[in-house]
mmCIF file of C-alpha atoms in Angstrom:
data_model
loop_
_atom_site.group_PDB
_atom_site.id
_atom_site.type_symbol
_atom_site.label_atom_id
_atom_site.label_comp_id
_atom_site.label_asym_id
_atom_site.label_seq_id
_atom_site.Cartn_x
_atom_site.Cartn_y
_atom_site.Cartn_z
ATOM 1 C CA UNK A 258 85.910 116.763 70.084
ATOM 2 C CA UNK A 259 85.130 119.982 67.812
ATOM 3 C CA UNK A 260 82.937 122.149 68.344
ATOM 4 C CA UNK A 261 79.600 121.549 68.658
ATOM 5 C CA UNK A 262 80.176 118.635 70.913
ATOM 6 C CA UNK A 263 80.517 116.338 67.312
ATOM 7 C CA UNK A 264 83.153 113.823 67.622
ATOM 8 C CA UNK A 265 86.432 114.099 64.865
ATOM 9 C CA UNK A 266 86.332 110.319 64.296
ATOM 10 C CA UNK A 267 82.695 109.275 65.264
ATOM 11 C CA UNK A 268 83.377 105.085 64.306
ATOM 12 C CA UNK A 269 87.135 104.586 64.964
ATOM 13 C CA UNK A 270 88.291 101.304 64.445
ATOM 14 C CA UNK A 271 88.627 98.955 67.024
ATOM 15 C CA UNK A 272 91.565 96.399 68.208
ATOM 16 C CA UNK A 273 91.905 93.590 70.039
ATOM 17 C CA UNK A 274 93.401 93.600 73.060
ATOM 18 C CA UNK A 275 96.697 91.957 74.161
ATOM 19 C CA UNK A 276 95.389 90.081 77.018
ATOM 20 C CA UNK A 277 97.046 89.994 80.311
ATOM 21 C CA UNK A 278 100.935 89.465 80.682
ATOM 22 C CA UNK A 279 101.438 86.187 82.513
ATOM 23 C CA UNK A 280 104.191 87.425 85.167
ATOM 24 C CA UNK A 281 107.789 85.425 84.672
ATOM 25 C CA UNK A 282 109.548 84.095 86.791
ATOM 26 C CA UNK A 283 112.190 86.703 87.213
ATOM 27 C CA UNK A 284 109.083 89.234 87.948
ATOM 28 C CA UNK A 285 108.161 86.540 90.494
ATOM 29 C CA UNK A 286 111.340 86.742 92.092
ATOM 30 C CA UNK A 287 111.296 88.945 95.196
ATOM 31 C CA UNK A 288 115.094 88.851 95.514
ATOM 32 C CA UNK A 289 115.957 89.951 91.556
ATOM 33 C CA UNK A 290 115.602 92.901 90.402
ATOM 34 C CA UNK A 291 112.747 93.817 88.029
ATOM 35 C CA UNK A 292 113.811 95.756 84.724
ATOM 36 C CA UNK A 293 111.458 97.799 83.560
ATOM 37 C CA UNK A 294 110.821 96.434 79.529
ATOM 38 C CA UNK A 295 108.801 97.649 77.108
ATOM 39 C CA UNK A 296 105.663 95.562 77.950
ATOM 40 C CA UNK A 297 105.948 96.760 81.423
ATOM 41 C CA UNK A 298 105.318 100.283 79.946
ATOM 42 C CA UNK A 299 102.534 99.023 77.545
ATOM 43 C CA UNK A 300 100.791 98.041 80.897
ATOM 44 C CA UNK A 301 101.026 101.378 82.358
ATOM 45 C CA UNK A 302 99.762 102.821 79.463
ATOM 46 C CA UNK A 303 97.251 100.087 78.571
ATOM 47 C CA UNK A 304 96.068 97.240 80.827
ATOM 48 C CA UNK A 305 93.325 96.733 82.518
ATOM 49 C CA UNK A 306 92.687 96.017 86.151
ATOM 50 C CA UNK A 307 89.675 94.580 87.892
ATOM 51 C CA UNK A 308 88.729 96.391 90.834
ATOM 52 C CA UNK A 309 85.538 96.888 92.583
ATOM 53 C CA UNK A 310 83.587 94.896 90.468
ATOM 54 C CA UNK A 311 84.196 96.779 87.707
ATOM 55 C CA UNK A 312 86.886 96.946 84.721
ATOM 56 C CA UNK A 313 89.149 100.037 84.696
ATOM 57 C CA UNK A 314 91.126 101.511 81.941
ATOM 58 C CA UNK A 315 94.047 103.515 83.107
ATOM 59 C CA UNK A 316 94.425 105.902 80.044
ATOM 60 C CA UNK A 317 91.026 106.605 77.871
ATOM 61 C CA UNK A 318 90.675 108.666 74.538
ATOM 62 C CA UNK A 319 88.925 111.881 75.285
ATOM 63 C CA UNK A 320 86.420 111.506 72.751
ATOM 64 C CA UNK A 321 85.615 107.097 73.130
ATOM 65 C CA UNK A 322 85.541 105.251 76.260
ATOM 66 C CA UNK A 323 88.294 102.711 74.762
ATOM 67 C CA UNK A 324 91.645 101.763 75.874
ATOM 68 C CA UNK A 325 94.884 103.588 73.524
ATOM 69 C CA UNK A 326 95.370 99.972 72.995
ATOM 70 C CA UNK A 327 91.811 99.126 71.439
ATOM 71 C CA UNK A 328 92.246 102.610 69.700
ATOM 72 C CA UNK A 329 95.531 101.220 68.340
ATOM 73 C CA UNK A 330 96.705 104.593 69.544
ATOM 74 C CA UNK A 331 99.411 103.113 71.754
ATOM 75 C CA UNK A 332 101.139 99.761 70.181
ATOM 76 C CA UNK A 333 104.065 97.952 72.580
ATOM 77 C CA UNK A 334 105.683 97.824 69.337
ATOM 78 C CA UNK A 335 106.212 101.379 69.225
ATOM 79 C CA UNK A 336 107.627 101.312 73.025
ATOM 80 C CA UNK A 337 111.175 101.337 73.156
ATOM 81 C CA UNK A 338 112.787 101.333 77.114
ATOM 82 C CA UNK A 339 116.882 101.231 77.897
ATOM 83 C CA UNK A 340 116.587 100.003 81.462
ATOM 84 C CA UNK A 341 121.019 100.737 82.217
ATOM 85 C CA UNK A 342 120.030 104.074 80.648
ATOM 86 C CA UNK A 343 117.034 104.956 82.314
ATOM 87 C CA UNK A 344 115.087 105.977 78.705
ATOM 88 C CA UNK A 345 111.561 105.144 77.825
ATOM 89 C CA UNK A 346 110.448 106.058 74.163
ATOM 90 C CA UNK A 347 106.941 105.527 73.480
ATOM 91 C CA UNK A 348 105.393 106.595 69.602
ATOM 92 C CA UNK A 349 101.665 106.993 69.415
ATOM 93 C CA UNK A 350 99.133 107.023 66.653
ATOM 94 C CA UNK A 351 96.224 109.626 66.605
ATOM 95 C CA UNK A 352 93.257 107.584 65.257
ATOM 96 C CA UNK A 353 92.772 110.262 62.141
ATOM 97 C CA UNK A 354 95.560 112.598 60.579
ATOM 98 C CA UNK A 355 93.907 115.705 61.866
ATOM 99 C CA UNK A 356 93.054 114.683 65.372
ATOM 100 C CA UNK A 357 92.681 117.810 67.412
ATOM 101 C CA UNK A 358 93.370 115.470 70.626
ATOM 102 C CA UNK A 359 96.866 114.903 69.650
ATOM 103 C CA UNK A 360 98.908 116.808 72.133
ATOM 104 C CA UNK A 361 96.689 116.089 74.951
ATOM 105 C CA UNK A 362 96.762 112.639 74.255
ATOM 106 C CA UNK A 363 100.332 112.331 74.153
ATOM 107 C CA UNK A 364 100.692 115.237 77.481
ATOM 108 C CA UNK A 365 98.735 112.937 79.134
ATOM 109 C CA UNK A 366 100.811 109.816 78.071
ATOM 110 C CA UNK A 367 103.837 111.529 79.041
ATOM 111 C CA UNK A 368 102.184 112.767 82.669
ATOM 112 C CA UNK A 369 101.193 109.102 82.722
ATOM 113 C CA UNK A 370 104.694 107.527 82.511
ATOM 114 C CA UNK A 371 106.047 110.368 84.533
ATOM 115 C CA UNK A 372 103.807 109.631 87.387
ATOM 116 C CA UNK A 373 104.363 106.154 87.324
ATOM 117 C CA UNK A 374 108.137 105.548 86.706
ATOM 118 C CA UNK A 375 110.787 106.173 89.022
ATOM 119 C CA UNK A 376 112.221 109.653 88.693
ATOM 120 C CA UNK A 377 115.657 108.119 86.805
ATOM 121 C CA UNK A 378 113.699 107.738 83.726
ATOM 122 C CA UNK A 379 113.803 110.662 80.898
ATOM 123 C CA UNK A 380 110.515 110.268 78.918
ATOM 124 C CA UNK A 381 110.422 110.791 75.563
ATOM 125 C CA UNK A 382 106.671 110.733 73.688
ATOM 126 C CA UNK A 383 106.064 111.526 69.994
ATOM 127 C CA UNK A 384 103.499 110.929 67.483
ATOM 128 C CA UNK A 385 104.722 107.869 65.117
ATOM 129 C CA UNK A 386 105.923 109.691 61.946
ATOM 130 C CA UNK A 387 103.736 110.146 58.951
ATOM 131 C CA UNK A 388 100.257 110.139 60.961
ATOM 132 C CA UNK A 389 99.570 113.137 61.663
ATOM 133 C CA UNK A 390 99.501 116.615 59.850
ATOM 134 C CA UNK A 391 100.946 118.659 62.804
ATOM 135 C CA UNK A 392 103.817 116.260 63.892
ATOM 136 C CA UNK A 393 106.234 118.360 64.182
ATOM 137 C CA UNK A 394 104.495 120.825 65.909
ATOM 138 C CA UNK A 395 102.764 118.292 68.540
ATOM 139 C CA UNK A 396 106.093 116.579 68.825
ATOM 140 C CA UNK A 397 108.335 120.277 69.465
ATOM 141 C CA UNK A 398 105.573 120.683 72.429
ATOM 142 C CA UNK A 399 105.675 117.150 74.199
ATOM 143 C CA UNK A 400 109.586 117.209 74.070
ATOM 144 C CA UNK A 401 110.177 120.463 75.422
ATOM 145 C CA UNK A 402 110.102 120.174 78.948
ATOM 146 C CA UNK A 403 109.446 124.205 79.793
ATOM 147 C CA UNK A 404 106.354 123.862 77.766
ATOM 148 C CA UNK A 405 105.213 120.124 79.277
ATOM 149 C CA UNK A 406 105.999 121.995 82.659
ATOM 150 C CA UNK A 407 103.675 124.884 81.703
ATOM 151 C CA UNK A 408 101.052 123.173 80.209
ATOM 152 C CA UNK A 409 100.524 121.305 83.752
ATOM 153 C CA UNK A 410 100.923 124.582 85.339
ATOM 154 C CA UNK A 411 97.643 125.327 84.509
ATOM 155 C CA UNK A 412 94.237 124.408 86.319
ATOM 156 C CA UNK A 413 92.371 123.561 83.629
ATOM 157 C CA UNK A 414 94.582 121.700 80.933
ATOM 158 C CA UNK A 415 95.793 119.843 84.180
ATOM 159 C CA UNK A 416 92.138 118.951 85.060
ATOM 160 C CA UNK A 417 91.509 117.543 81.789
ATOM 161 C CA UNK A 418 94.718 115.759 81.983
ATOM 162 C CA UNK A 419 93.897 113.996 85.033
ATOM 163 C CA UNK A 420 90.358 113.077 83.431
ATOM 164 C CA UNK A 421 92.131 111.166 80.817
ATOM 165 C CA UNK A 422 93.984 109.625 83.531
ATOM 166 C CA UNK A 423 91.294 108.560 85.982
ATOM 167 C CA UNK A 424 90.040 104.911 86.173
ATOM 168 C CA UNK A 425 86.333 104.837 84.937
ATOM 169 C CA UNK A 426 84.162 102.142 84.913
#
């Protein structure tokens, strides 16, 4: 948002959803080991789970109460993991070129995966290149790890974090 509570990109465009991932059969499998893939972190970032009567989105833009997937924000195309090297790359597309939410929406993305993977993984989150005017700058932020740590260091960028993370209904 800007000030004056007006929304940046009042009528975003809207996707479709995915749908839910059918598990296979090697998922299914108690005795084999799961490999984390790249739709595996598209769920984490994206998916939907019904709970308590109610449908919950696990990561929400700031400013719409859509998915990064409806937003197109977050694509599984743009989600690249190396299981044997414990990498996860995920690109992400601010709805507008200007968006003023773009490093909190990738912190948050990056807190996200953090949270959620085991500890072996090294996260790496950038804006896709060519969409946004500050690229460079967002993406010097989310890869240095002193400033990520920093950043969640304090109270309120933290707070705001973990709204963007919280289920709502």
């Amino acid at each position: 948002m800007t000030g004056g509570n007006q929304l940046e990109n009042a009528n975003p465009l809207i996707y479709q959803r995915q749908g839910d991932r059918p598990l296979t059969a090697r998922e299914q499998d108690e005795d084999l080991p799961d490999q984390i893939d790249e739709r595996e972190i598209f769920d984490i970032l994206c998916s939907r789970l019904w709970g308590q009567g109610c449908w919950h989105v696990f990561l929400m833009d700031q400013e719409h109460p859509l998915s990064l997937e409806e937003l197109n924000v977050v694509e599984q195309v743009r989600v690249k993991v190396n299981d044997d090297e414990s990498s996860v790359s995920v690109a992400f597309t601010p709805t507008i070129p200007h968006c003023s939410m773009a490093t909190l929406i990738g912190l948050s993305i990056k807190v996200k995966l953090l949270r959620s993977l085991p500890e072996r993984f090294k996260v790496d989150v950038h804006i896709t290149p060519g969409t946004h005017t500050s690229e460079n700058a967002v993406n010097k932020q989310l890869g240095d790890k002193e400033r990520v740590a920093a950043a969640l260091e304090n109270a309120h960028l933290l707070e705001v974090v973990n709204q963007c993370l919280a289920s709502r209904s």
